[in-house]
PDB file of C-alpha atoms in Angstrom:
ATOM      1  CA  MET A   1       0.201   0.042  -0.268  1.00  0.00           C
ATOM      2  CA  ILE A   2       1.145   3.324  -0.380  1.00  0.00           C
ATOM      3  CA  TYR A   3      -0.047   6.931   0.168  1.00  0.00           C
ATOM      4  CA  VAL A   4      -0.837   9.054  -2.512  1.00  0.00           C
ATOM      5  CA  ALA A   5      -1.616  13.051  -2.223  1.00  0.00           C
ATOM      6  CA  HIS A   6      -4.410  14.615  -4.525  1.00  0.00           C
ATOM      7  CA  LEU A   7      -3.528  18.261  -5.398  1.00  0.00           C
ATOM      8  CA  ASN A   8      -6.036  21.091  -5.931  1.00  0.00           C
ATOM      9  CA  THR A   9      -4.049  24.335  -7.011  1.00  0.00           C
ATOM     10  CA  GLY A  10      -1.073  22.952  -5.744  1.00  0.00           C
ATOM     11  CA  VAL A  11      -1.812  22.064  -2.083  1.00  0.00           C
ATOM     12  CA  VAL A  12      -3.382  18.251  -0.581  1.00  0.00           C
ATOM     13  CA  SER A  13      -6.507  18.304  -1.153  1.00  0.00           C
ATOM     14  CA  GLN A  14      -6.680  15.103   0.079  1.00  0.00           C
ATOM     15  CA  VAL A  15      -4.572  11.866   1.401  1.00  0.00           C
ATOM     16  CA  THR A  16      -5.342   8.392   0.704  1.00  0.00           C
ATOM     17  CA  VAL A  17      -4.525   4.709   0.908  1.00  0.00           C
ATOM     18  CA  GLU A  18      -4.018   2.759  -2.581  1.00  0.00           C
ATOM     19  CA  PRO A  19      -2.613  -0.456  -3.898  1.00  0.00           C
ATOM     20  CA  ASP A  20       1.230  -0.603  -5.098  1.00  0.00           C
ATOM     21  CA  ASP A  21       0.687  -0.583  -8.387  1.00  0.00           C
ATOM     22  CA  TYR A  22      -1.148   2.256  -8.437  1.00  0.00           C
ATOM     23  CA  GLN A  23      -1.423   4.428 -11.873  1.00  0.00           C
ATOM     24  CA  PRO A  24      -1.779   8.201 -10.314  1.00  0.00           C
ATOM     25  CA  ALA A  25      -3.410  10.821 -11.976  1.00  0.00           C
ATOM     26  CA  SER A  26      -1.686  13.636 -13.234  1.00  0.00           C
ATOM     27  CA  ASP A  27      -3.394  15.789 -10.075  1.00  0.00           C
ATOM     28  CA  ASN A  28      -1.648  13.169  -7.861  1.00  0.00           C
ATOM     29  CA  ILE A  29       1.881  12.792  -6.380  1.00  0.00           C
ATOM     30  CA  VAL A  30       2.818   9.241  -5.095  1.00  0.00           C
ATOM     31  CA  ILE A  31       4.190   9.775  -1.113  1.00  0.00           C
ATOM     32  CA  GLY A  32       5.824   6.081  -0.997  1.00  0.00           C
ATOM     33  CA  PRO A  33       4.251   3.719   2.081  1.00  0.00           C
ATOM     34  CA  ASP A  34       5.159   5.872   4.578  1.00  0.00           C
ATOM     35  CA  ASN A  35       2.257   8.977   4.893  1.00  0.00           C
ATOM     36  CA  ILE A  36       4.964  12.357   5.240  1.00  0.00           C
ATOM     37  CA  VAL A  37       2.594  14.808   3.988  1.00  0.00           C
ATOM     38  CA  GLY A  38      -1.176  16.214   4.823  1.00  0.00           C
ATOM     39  CA  VAL A  39      -4.124  18.069   3.486  1.00  0.00           C
ATOM     40  CA  GLY A  40      -2.651  21.786   3.403  1.00  0.00           C
ATOM     41  CA  TRP A  41       0.756  21.473   2.390  1.00  0.00           C
ATOM     42  CA  THR A  42       1.925  22.757  -0.889  1.00  0.00           C
ATOM     43  CA  TRP A  43       3.509  21.157  -3.796  1.00  0.00           C
ATOM     44  CA  ASP A  44       6.149  22.608  -5.840  1.00  0.00           C
ATOM     45  CA  GLY A  45       6.684  20.126  -8.512  1.00  0.00           C
ATOM     46  CA  GLY A  46       9.707  19.005  -6.747  1.00  0.00           C
ATOM     47  CA  ALA A  47       9.055  18.542  -2.649  1.00  0.00           C
ATOM     48  CA  PHE A  48       6.305  19.180  -0.182  1.00  0.00           C
ATOM     49  CA  ALA A  49       6.442  21.948   2.303  1.00  0.00           C
ATOM     50  CA  PRO A  50       4.280  22.852   5.372  1.00  0.00           C
ATOM     51  CA  PRO A  51       1.658  25.141   4.949  1.00  0.00           C
ATOM     52  CA  ASN A  52       2.750  27.819   6.919  1.00  0.00           C
ATOM     53  CA  PRO A  53       1.331  28.422  10.270  1.00  0.00           C
ATOM     54  CA  PRO A  54      -1.121  30.703  11.670  1.00  0.00           C
ATOM     55  CA  PRO A  55       0.315  34.187  13.627  1.00  0.00           C
ATOM     56  CA  ASP A  56       0.644  34.259  16.665  1.00  0.00           C
ATOM     57  CA  GLU A  57      -2.177  35.877  18.521  1.00  0.00           C
ATOM     58  CA  PRO A  58      -1.268  39.779  19.280  1.00  0.00           C
ATOM     59  CA  SER A  59      -0.477  39.353  23.554  1.00  0.00           C
ATOM     60  CA  GLU A  60      -2.561  42.141  25.724  1.00  0.00           C
TER      61      GLU A  60
END
């Protein structure tokens, strides 16, 4: 089994588990046997990057 990232405009919208012989669609990226990304991560055509964390709330 492998993990596959489904992209929507370069951002992971879903991660699914597929059989090893899965042939990904053009908007899918095979992650591999270990899930190392999640929804909201970006794909730049060569690597995944985590989403930017939200800015800290200002302290009073």
